[in-house]
Structure formats: structure tokens, C-alpha cells
DNA sequence: CGCCCACTTGAACGTGTTCAAACGTCGTGG
DNA sequence: CCACGACGTTTGAACACGTTCAAGTGGGCG
């Protein structure tokens, strides 16, 4: 995969500053490129792992399955992110990480990551910061789940994903791919699939989005933002990144 | 405050191993001891901060307030934790941190923490791990909020707090302090205060707990664990710590 | 004594769930 | 080429969990 770390770099540069020496160090990281099929786990709940993966192409989600079969999706991840970087210090997975659609990931051994971090305090800070931003997103989701009505929550999720894709250049003109089926969106929102379907129809009826076959078109960004009360500061992006506006 | 870092050490030793040199380094940390009144913020949403605080005595919670006045409590914190350690790398607060009851905290400047971390890769790992465990707890809460009925969720919260207090020696014999009023518990569970009241009565009627004036007595740990489906592995405690049992 | 705060109770209401069935599309195999 | 099955989406209707509003209780403290 040519420029595997370019994807990682683009993401890192949206949340902090990368020096040239860091760039060189990252380029030297041994990465094993793997193609994951839809729904395939990159890491599974309960397992002790010795590698993390950077998402290069596609879409991933983290999730937890309950004894009764219920599932809660905890996060969606976009290219350049390292969804299971936390496993570097919490080697036993307390949830699973899967490809939402067919995706390309790059596995990096923990030993190689540790060696890299020893050599660059700046990358240490950046990687730590990346895990802290995951944490900030969890907090935001908790607020959405606990205190917001279904439509607003769904609108917020759309705003979040669009913003994340936009800043790495993977979304323009209010169109993007959200390769999740309604049941997955439901599991992310903490709702039933039936109600998620009706909530989507609500958003459509309000002329805020189109959503079909994993393709979203935002019809009114200001309308969505207002409904969602979306404020991107919790994403802790660099002050100089270009946020969506319109 | 004699042995301010002892409290911190006790917590750190439940999640990892601290060397003697680390102990010495920690003991040298300049700490400013402050008493916080009930409800008083140690750090507030939107502020840029240059210090973090270790909870020495009492109880804290993190929360976010919505434009409509609603509040979501994101976490409860027990002595020895550094609830806003994340602000080391996310200096702009995206939520607030407050004392749940009158508490003693020790403020540590970020510059001093950074200096410490530069000298000890082991403490860096431990501190990073601590923030990752916060993250793991957020994930668990998301599952509880999204996929569990109110009683089970409440039971889970009780199990979590008892376990955290137990491992640092602040709870024995199934009795502990949970100095939160019902409205705070409601805001933590994502429920209304009224329904939280009824859910508490439900737990009492099931003979699982007593709860009065911030004092909890667990009447049947196995019963609570079963109802909550409580599995402490998400707390990522050291394998050799003594978990509650009975 | 009187007020404030937290807790409690009742009753109507509403958002979201559950169960069940139907529809459409796509890929596969007869 | 069509039949079939799998899967995702959509719809209807009954139900339930949790909310909201409103009032009342009780203890602690000035």
C-alpha cells in the first residue's frame, strides 16, 4: 500500500503538529497491511492483543455484545485513526473492533509502537492525545444517549461523522459515505432498529438529509447543527483546520 | 496533608506496578492542597487549564451541562484518581469536574507532571493507562445507558463504586459512602430524578441494598452482581488485587 | 418556628419498544 | 431465466418504560 502512513499523518495533523523527524520515524514503522471483510473483527472482546491497527481505507466501529445478544456500538472510526491504540496499555480487550464495510487496515506491533514512542516524546504526546480524544467522543455520546431525544442524537451523529471526514478531506459538498446499516446506527444510538428507521424518516421529512444505501447527503448543515446542538469543540481539532460551514 | 501521594500511590498500585524510584519521584511532586465545598468545580467546561488535580479525600464527579439546563454526569471519582489528567493534553476542558461532597484535592501543575513523565517512562505508562481506564469506564457506561434497563444500570453503578472503593481499602463489610443526592444519581444514569427514586425503591424492595443519606449497605452482593451483570474486568485492575466477594 | 432541600407519591402522558408481517433488491442455484 | 432465500428496510399496532407535572412529606438548620 503506497503511502500507508500518509493516511495516519493526515489524521494526526488534524489534532496536532507533526515534525519532519516524527514523519521519518513514522515512515519506518513496520506495518502489516490487511484487508478486512464487512463485519470482520480486527480485535475481539476478551482477547489479549500485542498489536494495534491503523485504519487506512474504509470504516470501522467498536462494539460490545451483551449476554442477552444486545449490542452497543461505542464509536465509529474514520481513516487515519488507530481505534485500538488503547490496547498498547490495556492489552486485554474489553470490547471488539470491527470493519463496518470492507476495509484496509495496517497492523503495527506494540513492541514497534513502544520503540517509536521511546524515541519521540512528541509522538508520545500525539498518540496519547489521540486516545484522549476518543475519550472525549465517548463523553459526548454519553450526553447524547442520556439527555437527548432520538432525532437530535441521530442528527448529532451525522454532524460528527461528516466533520471527521471533512477535515481529512474525505467529504466535500455535503456528501459522504456512512456504510452502516440501520441496525448498526440503532446500536450506536442505543435505540431499536424500528425506531431508528422512523427517526431517519423524520430527518428526511425535515429536509435535513438524504440517506440511501450508505450514502448520505446533507441538505441543510445549519438545520442539522441547530437540531443536534452540534459544537465540534469536543473533537479537539487543531484551531487552524477548516471545519464544515454552510 | 501528610502522605498526600500515599492516596495516589494506593490507587496506582491497583492498576499497575510502581517502582521505588517512581515512588521517590512522585513524592517530590509539588502539590497544592485545596479544600473544595460540595458542588464546587475543580475545573470548568470551556476553560483552558494548566494543572490537574488528584482527589485525596472525598468524592468527585465529571459532568456536562446542556443549553436547556439538563446535566449528564459522566463519571464518579474515588480517592487517588486524577480525574482531569486528560487536561495535560487536552488543555481546553470539554466538561466540568466538581466535588460531589466536601473534598480535599491536590493540584499539580502540568509543567511539573510533564517534567515527571520525562524522567520516568514507567509513570508515563501508568498515567496513560489511568486515562485509558477512565475511557473503559465511559464505554461501560455507554452500554449501560444504551442497552440496560434502569434497575440493572443502577445496580451496576453500585457495584462499580463499591469495587473501586474496596480495592483501595475504603469500603469493607458491604458498607460505603455514596455522597450523591438522587438527582445526581439520576443525571449519572441518564434518568429523571423521579424515576431514579422509584428505581432505588425497587432495589430496596428486592432486598439488594439500603441507601440513606449517602450511605449504602449492600445486602446481597451476588444478587446485585447478577442483576447488574457486573463483570469488573473493564476496570482493568491488577490481577492480584482482592475483589469484593460474598 | 419556619424555611429549604431532598425525598416521595400519584396520575397523565409520551417516547421508544416489541412483535409481526410485508416489501424490494440482490445474489445464487436449479 | 426464473425461483428462492437472505438481507435490509418499511409499516402497523399494542405495549411498556420512563417522563413530566404537581403536590405533599420530612428532616435539618438558621
XYZ file of C-alpha atoms (C1' of nucleotides) in Angstrom:
552
model
C 0.000 0.000 0.000
C 1.745 3.172 -1.140
C 1.706 5.916 1.473
C 0.069 3.868 4.182
C 1.276 6.310 6.781
C 0.043 9.282 4.755
C -3.441 8.427 5.902
C -2.239 8.295 9.500
C -0.359 11.569 9.085
C -3.363 13.374 7.669
C -5.355 12.441 10.717
C -2.551 13.286 13.159
C -2.159 16.694 11.578
C -5.794 17.492 12.279
C -5.241 17.016 16.006
C -1.656 18.260 16.439
C 1.653 19.106 14.893
C 3.999 16.543 13.395
C 7.672 17.336 12.916
C 9.767 16.123 10.000
C 11.762 13.785 12.209
C 8.492 12.350 13.504
C 7.379 11.867 9.951
C 10.560 9.942 9.242
C 10.147 7.807 12.330
C 6.571 7.000 11.411
C 7.583 6.096 7.885
C 9.953 3.492 9.321
C 7.211 1.754 11.283
C 6.777 -1.846 10.188
C 3.166 -2.181 9.115
C 1.323 -5.279 8.010
C -1.448 -4.392 5.591
C -4.597 -6.488 5.857
C -7.928 -6.393 4.097
C -10.932 -6.931 6.371
C -14.334 -8.013 5.148
C -17.552 -6.376 6.300
C -18.176 -7.178 9.945
C -14.808 -8.819 10.416
C -13.088 -8.199 13.759
C -9.658 -6.624 13.930
C -9.620 -7.316 17.671
C -12.112 -9.165 19.817
C -13.515 -8.711 23.292
C -11.631 -10.705 25.896
C -8.529 -11.285 23.815
C -5.057 -10.225 24.864
C -3.543 -8.431 21.903
C 0.007 -7.409 21.002
C -0.718 -5.094 18.081
C -2.897 -2.161 17.164
C -4.217 -1.205 13.781
C -4.461 1.994 11.830
C -7.489 2.277 9.579
C -6.257 3.043 6.065
C -9.375 2.762 3.960
C -12.986 2.139 4.855
C -14.877 2.416 8.080
C -14.704 0.717 11.465
C -16.699 0.551 14.646
C -16.120 -0.616 18.182
C -18.818 -2.541 19.955
C -19.721 -4.623 22.944
C -22.116 -7.554 22.935
C -24.291 -8.330 25.953
C -25.137 -11.777 27.290
C -28.691 -11.330 26.013
C -27.426 -10.729 22.497
C -27.840 -6.958 22.552
C -25.076 -4.888 21.043
C -23.895 -1.390 21.800
C -21.705 0.338 19.256
C -19.271 2.583 21.098
C -17.597 4.520 18.326
C -17.202 4.857 14.591
C -13.748 5.324 13.152
C -12.557 7.042 10.011
C -9.310 6.590 8.060
C -6.099 7.587 9.803
C -7.345 6.693 13.251
C -5.900 3.935 15.423
C -9.079 2.672 17.061
C -7.378 0.171 19.332
C -4.327 2.204 20.261
C -5.532 1.856 23.843
C -4.607 -1.826 23.708
C -0.994 -0.703 23.976
C -1.606 -0.229 27.698
C -4.815 -2.202 28.178
C -3.757 -5.338 26.391
C -6.874 -7.273 27.268
C -9.689 -6.046 25.038
C -12.864 -5.062 26.879
C -14.792 -4.692 23.613
C -14.411 -5.591 19.963
C -13.275 -3.663 16.922
C -14.684 -4.489 13.514
C -14.739 -3.261 9.945
C -18.113 -1.697 9.199
C -17.566 -2.247 5.499
C -14.720 -3.880 3.583
C -11.670 -2.004 4.846
C -7.913 -1.879 4.684
C -6.026 -1.704 7.953
C -2.369 -1.669 8.897
C -1.351 -3.716 11.907
C 1.520 -2.402 13.983
C 3.138 -4.444 16.737
C 3.036 -2.959 20.208
C 6.769 -3.515 20.543
C 7.324 -1.347 17.475
C 4.991 1.333 18.780
C 6.760 1.346 22.128
C 10.137 1.659 20.444
C 8.827 4.578 18.405
C 7.402 6.335 21.456
C 10.674 5.946 23.320
C 12.395 7.833 20.560
C 9.865 10.623 20.183
C 8.210 12.356 23.124
C 6.247 14.378 20.602
C 4.663 11.301 19.065
C 4.017 10.003 22.557
C 2.079 13.167 23.273
C 0.226 12.967 19.979
C -0.739 9.326 20.396
C -1.799 9.870 23.977
C -3.800 12.877 22.842
C -5.448 10.722 20.186
C -6.663 8.267 22.817
C -7.878 11.183 24.928
C -9.911 12.470 22.007
C -11.546 9.060 21.691
C -12.422 9.523 25.315
C -13.905 12.961 24.670
C -16.087 11.484 21.951
C -17.295 8.803 24.360
C -18.305 11.536 26.766
C -20.205 13.363 24.072
C -22.013 10.161 23.137
C -22.946 9.644 26.783
C -24.569 13.055 26.836
C -26.410 12.269 23.623
C -27.591 8.911 24.908
C -28.601 10.108 28.312
C -30.072 13.505 27.674
C -31.088 13.977 24.050
C -34.130 12.871 22.043
C -33.615 10.379 19.237
C -33.742 12.821 16.284
C -31.257 15.187 17.847
C -28.960 12.306 18.691
C -29.074 10.960 15.167
C -28.505 14.429 13.740
C -25.521 14.783 16.044
C -24.024 11.541 14.820
C -24.353 12.713 11.225
C -22.659 16.018 12.078
C -19.837 14.239 13.880
C -19.057 11.830 11.073
C -19.304 14.491 8.414
C -16.938 16.730 10.343
C -14.411 13.958 10.883
C -14.454 13.013 7.215
C -14.370 16.621 6.096
C -11.218 17.558 7.989
C -9.241 14.696 6.461
C -10.515 15.561 3.008
C -12.818 12.588 2.598
C -16.064 14.561 2.390
C -16.969 17.597 0.349
C -20.180 19.111 -0.923
C -22.248 17.613 1.873
C -21.996 14.098 0.562
C -20.293 11.215 2.321
C -20.403 7.505 2.850
C -21.785 6.101 6.074
C -21.552 2.394 5.329
C -23.661 1.292 8.283
C -26.991 -0.455 8.038
C -29.853 0.891 10.105
C -29.407 -1.790 12.728
C -25.847 -0.591 13.291
C -26.952 3.003 13.571
C -29.569 1.832 16.051
C -26.939 0.028 18.105
C -24.804 3.152 18.081
C -27.650 5.369 19.258
C -28.938 2.906 21.834
C -32.272 2.638 20.042
C -34.233 -0.163 18.406
C -33.848 -0.677 14.683
C -37.515 0.105 14.158
C -37.353 3.415 15.893
C -34.121 4.300 14.147
C -35.883 3.750 10.858
C -38.631 6.132 11.883
C -36.139 8.645 13.178
C -34.306 8.572 9.855
C -37.585 9.199 8.105
C -38.102 12.103 10.442
C -34.775 13.639 9.411
C -35.695 13.094 5.782
C -39.115 14.637 6.238
C -37.468 17.664 7.825
C -35.430 18.011 4.629
C -32.188 17.722 6.533
C -30.596 14.660 4.951
C -30.922 12.043 2.279
C -29.717 8.589 3.241
C -29.748 5.618 0.985
C -27.534 2.575 0.644
C -24.891 4.006 2.949
C -24.706 7.323 1.109
C -25.624 10.461 2.987
C -26.344 13.855 1.512
C -26.748 16.721 3.923
C -29.431 19.080 2.692
C -29.129 21.703 5.430
C -25.995 21.818 7.547
C -27.261 24.745 9.644
C -30.523 22.900 10.181
C -28.727 19.759 11.296
C -26.365 21.676 13.564
C -29.240 23.515 15.190
C -31.261 20.360 15.767
C -28.227 18.453 17.047
C -26.823 21.362 19.067
C -23.605 20.288 17.407
C -20.469 22.014 18.647
C -17.301 20.393 17.264
C -15.011 21.564 20.043
C -15.243 18.172 21.752
C -13.354 16.725 18.778
C -10.329 18.774 19.847
C -9.239 19.535 16.317
C -6.424 21.961 15.645
C -7.640 25.544 15.635
C -6.474 26.010 12.068
C -8.356 23.129 10.464
C -11.141 24.007 8.088
C -14.456 22.964 9.627
C -17.543 22.409 7.501
C -19.639 25.524 7.071
C -22.712 26.431 5.073
C -1.673 16.897 54.329
C 0.548 14.048 55.488
C 1.091 11.450 52.802
C -0.843 13.186 50.101
C 0.746 10.983 47.500
C 0.015 7.848 49.520
C -3.553 8.131 48.331
C -2.373 8.449 44.761
C 0.014 5.536 45.195
C -2.647 3.272 46.577
C -4.769 3.857 43.504
C -1.861 3.487 41.089
C -0.915 0.186 42.676
C -4.359 -1.204 41.946
C -3.859 -0.642 38.233
C -0.130 -1.269 37.831
C 3.270 -1.581 39.397
C 5.154 1.321 40.918
C 8.919 1.135 41.417
C 10.767 2.648 44.348
C 12.342 5.296 42.170
C 8.902 6.199 40.842
C 7.705 6.476 44.387
C 10.526 8.890 45.113
C 9.790 10.947 42.037
C 6.121 11.145 42.923
C 6.956 12.193 46.457
C 8.871 15.150 45.042
C 5.897 16.426 43.056
C 4.879 19.911 44.152
C 1.257 19.652 45.192
C -1.061 22.418 46.282
C -3.671 21.110 48.672
C -7.118 22.651 48.374
C -10.414 22.010 50.109
C -13.443 22.048 47.827
C -17.002 22.534 49.025
C -19.896 20.419 47.849
C -20.607 21.112 44.196
C -17.552 23.279 43.746
C -15.734 22.971 40.419
C -12.099 21.973 40.274
C -12.144 22.674 36.535
C -14.895 24.095 34.375
C -16.189 23.425 30.881
C -14.629 25.699 28.286
C -11.674 26.768 30.382
C -8.077 26.278 29.379
C -6.290 24.762 32.337
C -2.645 24.325 33.288
C -2.990 21.935 36.180
C -4.657 18.670 37.096
C -5.846 17.503 40.458
C -5.568 14.317 42.410
C -8.518 13.526 44.639
C -7.212 12.971 48.156
C -10.345 12.739 50.242
C -13.997 12.766 49.322
C -15.795 12.191 46.065
C -15.883 13.895 42.698
C -17.874 13.738 39.508
C -17.476 14.997 35.977
C -20.435 16.458 34.175
C -21.634 18.381 31.184
C -24.481 20.873 31.178
C -26.726 21.286 28.145
C -28.121 24.554 26.801
C -31.568 23.522 28.067
C -30.229 23.125 31.597
C -30.039 19.343 31.538
C -26.973 17.757 33.077
C -25.237 14.500 32.300
C -22.810 13.155 34.863
C -20.034 11.332 33.032
C -18.084 9.699 35.830
C -17.654 9.409 39.550
C -14.182 9.503 41.022
C -12.742 7.989 44.156
C -9.630 8.973 46.135
C -6.291 8.530 44.424
C -7.638 9.205 40.969
C -6.650 12.171 38.805
C -9.979 12.911 37.157
C -8.694 15.641 34.882
C -5.357 14.147 33.980
C -6.584 14.293 30.384
C -6.255 18.084 30.525
C -2.493 17.564 30.294
C -3.005 17.001 26.568
C -6.499 18.418 26.065
C -5.982 21.681 27.869
C -9.377 23.086 26.955
C -11.944 21.421 29.154
C -14.917 19.932 27.303
C -16.789 19.254 30.546
C -16.574 20.194 34.209
C -15.158 18.468 37.258
C -16.704 19.042 40.659
C -16.587 17.827 44.225
C -19.650 15.724 44.946
C -19.221 16.353 48.653
C -16.695 18.398 50.588
C -13.376 17.053 49.327
C -9.650 17.543 49.518
C -7.741 17.695 46.271
C -4.121 18.258 45.358
C -3.436 20.443 42.354
C -0.359 19.626 40.300
C 0.923 21.895 37.555
C 1.075 20.419 34.084
C 4.669 21.554 33.791
C 5.544 19.522 36.861
C 3.699 16.485 35.537
C 5.465 16.769 32.197
C 8.824 17.008 33.916
C 7.994 13.918 35.934
C 6.880 11.960 32.881
C 10.068 12.866 31.036
C 12.066 11.288 33.816
C 10.011 8.130 34.191
C 8.685 6.162 31.225
C 7.064 3.850 33.728
C 4.989 6.616 35.261
C 4.154 7.806 31.760
C 2.761 4.375 31.027
C 0.891 4.260 34.307
C -0.657 7.698 33.879
C -1.580 6.992 30.289
C -3.068 3.706 31.413
C -5.079 5.544 34.059
C -6.654 7.782 31.412
C -7.366 4.710 29.294
C -9.167 3.108 32.194
C -11.349 6.204 32.506
C -12.110 5.606 28.875
C -13.018 1.975 29.509
C -15.431 3.076 32.209
C -17.048 5.537 29.807
C -17.575 2.681 27.380
C -19.189 0.561 30.061
C -21.486 3.419 30.976
C -22.459 3.784 27.331
C -23.505 0.152 27.271
C -25.473 0.622 30.467
C -27.191 3.742 29.182
C -27.956 2.387 25.764
C -28.852 -1.189 26.392
C -29.813 -1.816 30.007
C -32.986 -1.225 31.999
C -32.912 1.304 34.807
C -32.643 -1.143 37.746
C -29.806 -3.064 36.190
C -27.998 0.152 35.378
C -28.356 1.449 38.907
C -27.234 -1.877 40.334
C -24.220 -1.727 38.050
C -23.291 1.707 39.294
C -23.436 0.489 42.876
C -21.228 -2.492 42.027
C -18.728 -0.283 40.256
C -18.361 2.209 43.043
C -18.188 -0.455 45.719
C -15.477 -2.275 43.801
C -13.433 0.881 43.269
C -13.657 1.801 46.940
C -12.994 -1.742 48.063
C -9.720 -2.151 46.204
C -8.254 0.991 47.743
C -9.390 -0.075 51.187
C -12.151 2.482 51.580
C -15.011 0.000 51.763
C -15.433 -3.145 53.788
C -18.354 -5.186 55.040
C -20.624 -4.045 52.213
C -20.965 -0.534 53.535
C -19.740 2.598 51.797
C -20.461 6.256 51.273
C -22.013 7.434 48.040
C -22.394 11.121 48.794
C -24.638 11.855 45.835
C -28.214 13.044 46.070
C -30.797 11.245 43.995
C -30.799 13.951 41.361
C -27.083 13.372 40.831
C -27.566 9.653 40.517
C -30.340 10.390 38.039
C -28.042 12.607 35.990
C -25.412 9.881 36.020
C -27.848 7.226 34.824
C -29.500 9.447 32.248
C -32.853 9.146 34.033
C -35.241 11.570 35.655
C -34.974 12.149 39.380
C -38.470 10.773 39.892
C -37.765 7.531 38.140
C -34.429 7.186 39.904
C -36.270 7.433 43.177
C -38.589 4.621 42.121
C -35.707 2.568 40.841
C -33.937 2.922 44.187
C -37.069 1.761 45.901
C -37.098 -1.175 43.549
C -33.567 -2.160 44.605
C -34.589 -1.787 48.234
C -37.715 -3.861 47.719
C -35.590 -6.588 46.151
C -33.539 -6.596 49.361
C -30.363 -5.767 47.493
C -29.310 -2.506 49.097
C -30.072 0.023 51.760
C -29.448 3.634 50.803
C -29.992 6.553 53.081
C -28.295 9.916 53.428
C -25.450 8.945 51.145
C -24.747 5.714 52.980
C -25.122 2.470 51.100
C -25.275 -1.007 52.546
C -25.181 -3.891 50.137
C -27.453 -6.670 51.346
C -26.717 -9.186 48.627
C -23.602 -8.774 46.538
C -24.357 -11.849 44.438
C -27.857 -10.580 43.867
C -26.607 -7.181 42.752
C -23.943 -8.679 40.513
C -26.474 -10.948 38.866
C -28.977 -8.177 38.261
C -26.285 -5.802 37.014
C -24.412 -8.434 35.013
C -21.428 -6.868 36.708
C -18.033 -8.033 35.490
C -15.197 -5.918 36.890
C -12.736 -6.699 34.114
C -13.500 -3.386 32.406
C -11.887 -1.664 35.402
C -8.571 -3.197 34.352
C -7.401 -3.777 37.872
C -4.233 -5.697 38.588
C -4.837 -9.437 38.582
C -3.619 -9.711 42.165
C -5.966 -7.188 43.746
C -8.580 -8.505 46.101
C -12.006 -8.033 44.541
C -15.157 -7.985 46.633
C -16.696 -11.395 47.049
C -19.569 -12.839 49.020
C -40.548 28.310 64.440
C -40.165 28.278 59.734
C -37.763 27.547 55.631
C -35.118 24.932 52.479
C -33.701 20.901 50.463
C -34.128 16.253 49.401
C -37.136 12.625 49.021
C -41.624 10.594 47.978
C -46.140 9.801 45.760
C -49.873 9.999 42.213
C -51.551 10.390 37.656
C -51.395 11.516 32.841
C -48.599 11.448 29.153
C -45.096 10.322 25.559
C -41.159 8.415 23.520
C -39.362 4.445 22.223
C -40.019 -0.954 22.299
C -41.710 -5.171 20.745
C -43.862 -8.263 17.778
C -45.387 -9.347 13.402
C -45.737 -9.009 8.702
C -44.754 -7.258 4.116
C -41.808 -5.296 0.550
C -37.851 -4.823 -2.526
C -33.356 -5.916 -4.134
C -29.730 -8.720 -4.971
C -27.145 -12.921 -5.496
C -27.396 -17.898 -6.087
C -28.685 -22.176 -7.838
C -31.931 -25.158 -10.259
C -34.403 -17.497 -16.878
C -36.879 -17.872 -13.086
C -37.385 -19.432 -8.184
C -35.758 -18.915 -3.956
C -33.584 -17.210 0.055
C -31.110 -13.730 2.530
C -30.956 -9.285 3.970
C -32.196 -4.689 4.815
C -35.982 -1.584 5.031
C -40.606 -0.257 5.985
C -45.199 -0.291 8.212
C -48.855 -1.175 11.782
C -50.471 -1.819 16.347
C -50.148 -2.871 21.163
C -47.407 -2.168 24.894
C -44.050 -0.556 28.476
C -40.645 2.004 30.467
C -39.563 6.248 31.782
C -41.064 11.452 31.855
C -43.457 15.289 33.410
C -46.173 17.948 36.326
C -47.911 18.706 40.653
C -48.408 18.151 45.342
C -47.054 16.595 49.731
C -43.734 14.737 53.356
C -39.965 15.028 56.436
C -35.624 16.245 58.399
C -32.050 19.652 59.378
C -30.641 24.111 60.341
C -30.710 29.019 60.999
